[in-house]
mmCIF file of C-alpha atoms in Angstrom:
data_model
loop_
_atom_site.group_PDB
_atom_site.id
_atom_site.type_symbol
_atom_site.label_atom_id
_atom_site.label_comp_id
_atom_site.label_asym_id
_atom_site.label_seq_id
_atom_site.Cartn_x
_atom_site.Cartn_y
_atom_site.Cartn_z
ATOM 1 C CA UNK A 516 301.417 150.868 23.630
ATOM 2 C CA UNK A 517 301.451 147.092 23.765
ATOM 3 C CA UNK A 518 297.794 147.139 22.581
ATOM 4 C CA UNK A 519 298.720 149.220 19.509
ATOM 5 C CA UNK A 520 301.555 146.823 18.587
ATOM 6 C CA UNK A 521 299.291 143.783 18.869
ATOM 7 C CA UNK A 522 296.485 145.391 16.841
ATOM 8 C CA UNK A 523 298.977 146.550 14.168
ATOM 9 C CA UNK A 524 300.395 143.039 13.926
ATOM 10 C CA UNK A 525 296.897 141.572 13.703
ATOM 11 C CA UNK A 526 295.950 143.957 10.901
ATOM 12 C CA UNK A 527 299.141 143.074 8.998
ATOM 13 C CA UNK A 528 298.428 139.336 9.324
ATOM 14 C CA UNK A 529 294.825 139.701 8.190
ATOM 15 C CA UNK A 530 295.819 141.879 5.278
ATOM 16 C CA UNK A 531 298.449 139.457 4.030
ATOM 17 C CA UNK A 532 296.294 136.345 4.490
ATOM 18 C CA UNK A 533 293.064 137.697 2.958
ATOM 19 C CA UNK A 534 292.630 136.657 -0.662
ATOM 20 C CA UNK A 535 292.608 139.531 -3.079
ATOM 21 C CA UNK A 536 289.112 140.073 -4.457
ATOM 22 C CA UNK A 537 289.351 141.156 -8.049
ATOM 23 C CA UNK A 538 286.819 143.627 -9.299
ATOM 24 C CA UNK A 539 284.966 142.490 -12.400
ATOM 25 C CA UNK A 540 286.521 143.727 -15.614
ATOM 26 C CA UNK A 541 283.203 145.171 -16.764
ATOM 27 C CA UNK A 542 279.663 145.367 -15.554
ATOM 28 C CA UNK A 543 278.368 145.401 -19.127
ATOM 29 C CA UNK A 544 277.181 142.134 -20.659
ATOM 30 C CA UNK A 545 279.842 140.349 -22.631
ATOM 31 C CA UNK A 546 277.453 138.787 -25.108
ATOM 32 C CA UNK A 547 275.860 141.050 -27.697
ATOM 33 C CA UNK A 548 272.146 141.558 -27.253
ATOM 34 C CA UNK A 549 269.934 139.736 -29.682
ATOM 35 C CA UNK A 550 268.115 142.241 -31.821
ATOM 36 C CA UNK A 551 264.358 141.972 -31.594
ATOM 37 C CA UNK A 552 262.636 141.608 -34.952
ATOM 38 C CA UNK A 553 260.933 144.747 -36.201
ATOM 39 C CA UNK A 554 257.189 144.807 -35.552
ATOM 40 C CA UNK A 555 255.125 144.422 -38.674
ATOM 41 C CA UNK A 556 252.798 147.215 -39.718
ATOM 42 C CA UNK A 557 249.130 146.600 -40.452
ATOM 43 C CA UNK A 558 246.347 148.944 -41.533
ATOM 44 C CA UNK A 559 244.370 150.380 -38.628
ATOM 45 C CA UNK A 560 241.034 148.652 -38.305
ATOM 46 C CA UNK A 561 238.180 150.602 -39.861
ATOM 47 C CA UNK A 562 236.171 150.225 -36.654
ATOM 48 C CA UNK A 563 238.993 151.421 -34.368
ATOM 49 C CA UNK A 564 238.196 154.533 -32.336
ATOM 50 C CA UNK A 565 241.621 155.846 -33.408
ATOM 51 C CA UNK A 566 241.073 155.580 -37.180
ATOM 52 C CA UNK A 567 238.947 158.748 -37.594
ATOM 53 C CA UNK A 568 241.323 160.699 -35.337
ATOM 54 C CA UNK A 569 244.374 159.736 -37.370
ATOM 55 C CA UNK A 570 242.488 160.294 -40.642
ATOM 56 C CA UNK A 571 241.591 163.860 -39.612
ATOM 57 C CA UNK A 572 245.166 164.550 -38.492
ATOM 58 C CA UNK A 573 246.509 163.121 -41.764
ATOM 59 C CA UNK A 574 244.145 165.326 -43.795
ATOM 60 C CA UNK A 575 245.305 168.414 -41.912
ATOM 61 C CA UNK A 576 248.966 167.441 -42.275
ATOM 62 C CA UNK A 577 248.782 166.676 -46.010
ATOM 63 C CA UNK A 578 247.039 170.001 -46.695
ATOM 64 C CA UNK A 579 249.751 171.857 -44.767
ATOM 65 C CA UNK A 580 252.565 169.998 -46.542
ATOM 66 C CA UNK A 581 251.000 170.575 -49.969
ATOM 67 C CA UNK A 582 250.866 174.292 -49.256
ATOM 68 C CA UNK A 583 254.662 174.234 -48.866
ATOM 69 C CA UNK A 584 254.069 177.091 -46.421
ATOM 70 C CA UNK A 585 256.295 176.678 -43.396
ATOM 71 C CA UNK A 586 253.817 178.654 -41.302
ATOM 72 C CA UNK A 587 251.232 175.934 -42.046
ATOM 73 C CA UNK A 588 253.280 172.747 -41.557
ATOM 74 C CA UNK A 589 255.818 173.762 -38.890
ATOM 75 C CA UNK A 590 253.247 173.952 -36.034
ATOM 76 C CA UNK A 591 252.110 170.404 -36.863
ATOM 77 C CA UNK A 592 255.708 169.127 -36.728
ATOM 78 C CA UNK A 593 256.640 170.601 -33.369
ATOM 79 C CA UNK A 594 256.288 174.348 -33.745
ATOM 80 C CA UNK A 595 258.835 176.184 -31.621
ATOM 81 C CA UNK A 596 260.523 172.880 -30.755
ATOM 82 C CA UNK A 597 261.213 172.048 -34.408
ATOM 83 C CA UNK A 598 264.924 172.727 -34.883
ATOM 84 C CA UNK A 599 266.295 174.807 -37.734
ATOM 85 C CA UNK A 600 267.988 171.762 -39.359
ATOM 86 C CA UNK A 601 264.697 169.827 -39.200
ATOM 87 C CA UNK A 602 262.838 172.758 -40.774
ATOM 88 C CA UNK A 603 265.387 172.855 -43.592
ATOM 89 C CA UNK A 604 265.111 169.075 -44.050
ATOM 90 C CA UNK A 605 261.305 169.218 -44.370
ATOM 91 C CA UNK A 606 261.543 172.162 -46.806
ATOM 92 C CA UNK A 607 263.962 170.109 -48.878
ATOM 93 C CA UNK A 608 261.684 167.040 -48.851
ATOM 94 C CA UNK A 609 258.892 169.153 -50.338
ATOM 95 C CA UNK A 610 260.927 170.339 -53.338
ATOM 96 C CA UNK A 611 263.660 167.745 -53.935
ATOM 97 C CA UNK A 612 263.105 165.780 -57.158
ATOM 98 C CA UNK A 613 264.337 162.582 -55.468
ATOM 99 C CA UNK A 614 262.035 162.979 -52.459
ATOM 100 C CA UNK A 615 259.134 160.554 -52.139
ATOM 101 C CA UNK A 616 257.018 163.498 -50.901
ATOM 102 C CA UNK A 617 257.313 165.280 -54.223
ATOM 103 C CA UNK A 618 255.837 162.315 -56.109
ATOM 104 C CA UNK A 619 253.310 161.238 -53.472
ATOM 105 C CA UNK A 620 251.829 164.647 -52.686
ATOM 106 C CA UNK A 621 252.320 166.686 -55.850
ATOM 107 C CA UNK A 622 251.737 164.147 -58.606
ATOM 108 C CA UNK A 623 248.919 164.715 -61.065
ATOM 109 C CA UNK A 624 247.637 161.229 -60.179
ATOM 110 C CA UNK A 625 245.295 160.426 -57.316
ATOM 111 C CA UNK A 626 247.019 160.347 -53.926
ATOM 112 C CA UNK A 627 246.261 157.262 -51.835
ATOM 113 C CA UNK A 628 246.636 157.148 -48.078
ATOM 114 C CA UNK A 629 247.326 154.300 -45.661
ATOM 115 C CA UNK A 630 247.090 154.576 -41.885
ATOM 116 C CA UNK A 631 249.277 151.890 -40.365
ATOM 117 C CA UNK A 632 249.749 150.667 -36.827
ATOM 118 C CA UNK A 633 252.009 148.114 -35.226
ATOM 119 C CA UNK A 634 250.916 144.492 -34.992
ATOM 120 C CA UNK A 635 249.905 143.601 -31.446
ATOM 121 C CA UNK A 636 251.535 140.456 -30.059
ATOM 122 C CA UNK A 637 249.346 137.366 -30.436
ATOM 123 C CA UNK A 638 249.754 136.755 -26.700
ATOM 124 C CA UNK A 639 247.521 139.740 -25.804
ATOM 125 C CA UNK A 640 244.164 138.809 -24.353
ATOM 126 C CA UNK A 641 240.893 140.376 -25.493
ATOM 127 C CA UNK A 642 240.890 142.544 -22.349
ATOM 128 C CA UNK A 643 244.433 143.771 -23.052
ATOM 129 C CA UNK A 644 243.501 144.604 -26.645
ATOM 130 C CA UNK A 645 240.416 146.481 -25.445
ATOM 131 C CA UNK A 646 242.564 148.458 -22.966
ATOM 132 C CA UNK A 647 244.876 149.524 -25.784
ATOM 133 C CA UNK A 648 241.920 150.592 -27.911
ATOM 134 C CA UNK A 649 240.468 152.577 -24.987
ATOM 135 C CA UNK A 650 243.842 154.185 -24.169
ATOM 136 C CA UNK A 651 244.481 157.901 -24.068
ATOM 137 C CA UNK A 652 247.523 157.915 -26.392
ATOM 138 C CA UNK A 653 248.389 156.200 -29.649
ATOM 139 C CA UNK A 654 250.803 156.403 -32.566
ATOM 140 C CA UNK A 655 250.369 155.505 -36.213
ATOM 141 C CA UNK A 656 252.207 155.901 -39.478
ATOM 142 C CA UNK A 657 250.400 157.739 -42.236
ATOM 143 C CA UNK A 658 251.743 157.142 -45.715
ATOM 144 C CA UNK A 659 250.811 158.618 -49.075
ATOM 145 C CA UNK A 660 251.419 157.306 -52.567
ATOM 146 C CA UNK A 661 250.371 158.578 -55.994
ATOM 147 C CA UNK A 662 248.999 156.457 -58.765
ATOM 148 C CA UNK A 663 248.108 152.796 -58.721
ATOM 149 C CA UNK A 664 245.081 151.440 -56.933
ATOM 150 C CA UNK A 665 246.123 152.271 -53.374
ATOM 151 C CA UNK A 666 246.965 148.670 -52.513
ATOM 152 C CA UNK A 667 250.604 149.505 -52.015
ATOM 153 C CA UNK A 668 253.299 148.629 -51.688
ATOM 154 C CA UNK A 669 253.307 150.262 -48.263
ATOM 155 C CA UNK A 670 256.050 149.944 -45.638
ATOM 156 C CA UNK A 671 256.051 146.557 -43.879
ATOM 157 C CA UNK A 672 257.938 147.891 -40.818
ATOM 158 C CA UNK A 673 258.571 151.361 -39.397
ATOM 159 C CA UNK A 674 262.171 151.132 -40.626
ATOM 160 C CA UNK A 675 260.830 151.233 -44.200
ATOM 161 C CA UNK A 676 258.958 154.490 -43.486
ATOM 162 C CA UNK A 677 262.234 156.413 -43.697
ATOM 163 C CA UNK A 678 261.345 158.594 -46.705
ATOM 164 C CA UNK A 679 264.486 157.491 -48.493
ATOM 165 C CA UNK A 680 264.803 158.617 -52.125
ATOM 166 C CA UNK A 681 263.327 155.992 -54.407
ATOM 167 C CA UNK A 682 260.493 154.982 -52.061
ATOM 168 C CA UNK A 683 257.113 154.880 -53.790
ATOM 169 C CA UNK A 684 255.442 156.334 -50.708
ATOM 170 C CA UNK A 685 256.064 159.156 -48.226
ATOM 171 C CA UNK A 686 255.326 158.723 -44.520
ATOM 172 C CA UNK A 687 254.851 160.660 -41.310
ATOM 173 C CA UNK A 688 254.471 159.315 -37.784
ATOM 174 C CA UNK A 689 251.648 160.868 -35.795
ATOM 175 C CA UNK A 690 251.530 160.760 -31.998
ATOM 176 C CA UNK A 691 248.012 161.443 -30.735
ATOM 177 C CA UNK A 692 246.828 162.168 -27.196
ATOM 178 C CA UNK A 693 243.309 162.608 -25.847
ATOM 179 C CA UNK A 694 244.448 163.454 -22.323
ATOM 180 C CA UNK A 695 243.073 166.728 -21.030
ATOM 181 C CA UNK A 696 240.296 168.867 -22.480
ATOM 182 C CA UNK A 697 241.547 169.149 -26.039
ATOM 183 C CA UNK A 698 242.890 166.265 -28.133
ATOM 184 C CA UNK A 699 246.375 167.042 -29.458
ATOM 185 C CA UNK A 700 248.679 165.435 -31.975
ATOM 186 C CA UNK A 701 252.096 166.017 -33.410
ATOM 187 C CA UNK A 702 253.650 164.666 -36.581
ATOM 188 C CA UNK A 703 257.230 163.537 -37.117
ATOM 189 C CA UNK A 704 258.883 163.028 -40.483
ATOM 190 C CA UNK A 705 261.804 160.669 -40.315
ATOM 191 C CA UNK A 706 264.446 160.478 -42.974
ATOM 192 C CA UNK A 707 267.165 157.907 -43.412
ATOM 193 C CA UNK A 708 270.680 159.354 -43.272
ATOM 194 C CA UNK A 709 272.173 159.834 -46.709
#
């Protein structure tokens, strides 16, 4: 009994003499993160192994979009994983008078195409650049514009490839993979919220 009284007294003394350790108010950083500048877009090099792959995918995609047949373009934009609202949005882009797709793909003028990739950091070595070129997956933006000489203007960053009404070009992002036996790709059409 005496042991219990002494240990209880000892616990009470330690508890009252120990400084209270306050938990931090938040584990999240208090300073806002500095936004990284958007990567600039540049045309894919003509001698890149990826250029003919993206060109073929772009040709298939533009033909499907020009058909306005959902059975033709939906499989290229995700197939069964393409949601009903996204299907409706793409349908609308192909008929809306304010849509850049209507002008770029259905104009009586010649349609120009640009295949754009992201600028690699200058800090990459030649070996690192070669590894990227020899990679199994890549993404590019494919943009179309009617009229002019094809020199642009094209989007300078991916943010500008938002297919907002008033753009002089229409764009799709293509993700390409050569993993496995058959190369596969999928297109995505982004649209800025109205």
